[in-house]
Coordinates of C-alpha atoms in Angstrom, one line a residue:
M128 CA 132.3 139.6 134.4
T129 CA 130.7 141.8 131.7
I130 CA 127.6 140.3 130.0
N131 CA 126.5 141.6 126.6
I132 CA 123.1 140.2 125.4
Q133 CA 122.0 140.7 121.8
F134 CA 118.7 139.7 120.1
V135 CA 119.3 139.2 116.4
N136 CA 116.1 140.1 114.4
L137 CA 114.0 139.6 117.6
D138 CA 112.3 141.8 120.1
Y139 CA 114.2 142.3 123.4
S140 CA 112.9 140.1 126.2
D141 CA 113.6 141.3 129.8
S142 CA 112.7 137.9 131.3
L143 CA 115.0 136.0 129.0
A144 CA 117.9 138.5 129.5
A145 CA 117.4 138.3 133.3
H146 CA 117.3 134.5 133.2
T147 CA 120.5 134.3 131.1
T148 CA 122.3 136.9 133.3
E149 CA 121.4 135.0 136.4
R150 CA 122.8 131.7 135.0
L151 CA 126.0 133.4 133.8
K152 CA 126.6 135.1 137.1
K153 CA 126.4 131.7 138.9
M154 CA 129.0 130.4 136.4
A155 CA 131.2 133.5 137.0
E156 CA 131.2 132.9 140.7
K157 CA 132.5 129.4 140.1
Y158 CA 135.1 130.5 137.5
D159 CA 136.3 133.9 138.7
W160 CA 138.8 134.3 135.9
L161 CA 136.1 134.9 133.2
I162 CA 136.3 138.3 131.7
S163 CA 133.2 138.7 129.6
A164 CA 130.3 136.9 127.9
D165 CA 128.7 137.7 124.6
V166 CA 125.2 136.2 124.2
F167 CA 123.3 136.1 120.9
F168 CA 119.7 134.9 120.5
K169 CA 118.3 134.3 117.0
E170 CA 115.6 132.3 115.4
E171 CA 115.7 130.0 112.3
G172 CA 112.4 128.7 110.9
N173 CA 113.8 125.6 109.1
E174 CA 112.6 123.0 111.6
P175 CA 109.2 123.1 113.4
E176 CA 110.6 121.3 116.5
K177 CA 113.6 123.6 116.9
G178 CA 114.9 126.9 115.7
K179 CA 115.6 128.9 118.9
I180 CA 119.3 129.4 118.9
C181 CA 121.5 130.6 121.7
N182 CA 125.2 131.4 121.1
I183 CA 127.5 132.3 124.0
K184 CA 131.1 133.4 123.6
L185 CA 133.2 133.7 126.7
S186 CA 136.4 135.7 127.0
A187 CA 138.9 134.2 129.4
P188 CA 142.7 133.8 129.6
G189 CA 143.8 131.9 126.5
P190 CA 141.5 131.2 123.5
Q191 CA 137.9 132.2 123.6
I192 CA 135.3 129.6 124.6
F193 CA 132.2 129.2 122.4
A194 CA 129.1 127.1 122.6
T195 CA 125.8 127.1 120.7
S196 CA 122.5 125.2 120.9
D197 CA 119.3 124.9 118.9
E198 CA 116.3 124.0 120.9
K199 CA 112.5 124.4 120.9
N200 CA 112.5 127.3 123.3
Y201 CA 115.2 129.9 124.4
E202 CA 115.3 128.8 128.1
M203 CA 116.2 125.2 127.0
A204 CA 118.8 126.6 124.6
V205 CA 120.4 128.7 127.3
K206 CA 120.5 125.7 129.7
E207 CA 122.1 123.5 127.0
T208 CA 124.6 126.1 125.9
I209 CA 125.7 126.9 129.5
S210 CA 126.0 123.1 130.1
D211 CA 128.4 122.8 127.1
L212 CA 130.4 125.8 128.4
E213 CA 130.7 124.3 131.9
I214 CA 132.4 121.2 130.3
Q215 CA 134.8 123.4 128.4
L216 CA 135.6 125.5 131.5
K217 CA 136.3 122.4 133.6
K218 CA 138.8 121.3 131.0
R219 CA 140.4 124.7 130.8
K220 CA 140.6 124.9 134.6
Q221 CA 142.5 121.5 134.7
T222 CA 145.1 122.9 132.3
Y223 CA 145.6 126.0 134.5
K224 CA 145.7 124.1 137.8
T225 CA 148.8 124.7 139.9
Y226 CA 150.4 121.8 141.6

């Protein structure tokens, strides 16, 4: 699986990119039919408790899968977004299951 990480109006963070890549690679081992992942990190300053946004778009057979989360730090945003993606991937896997 190809992983593209972009920081929108932010400085590049090696540790955050490595953390995200590690989490996505674990997911790719479980779902070997994933093609690529596009990850976008951005920040919105509207709320003091939140504002760290992580968007992940997965390319897979069929429609693309997308999830986003807005948390108080990027690590929590990555965790929440990947959790949402796992739910969608489980549903997708059920539809492609061969009997």
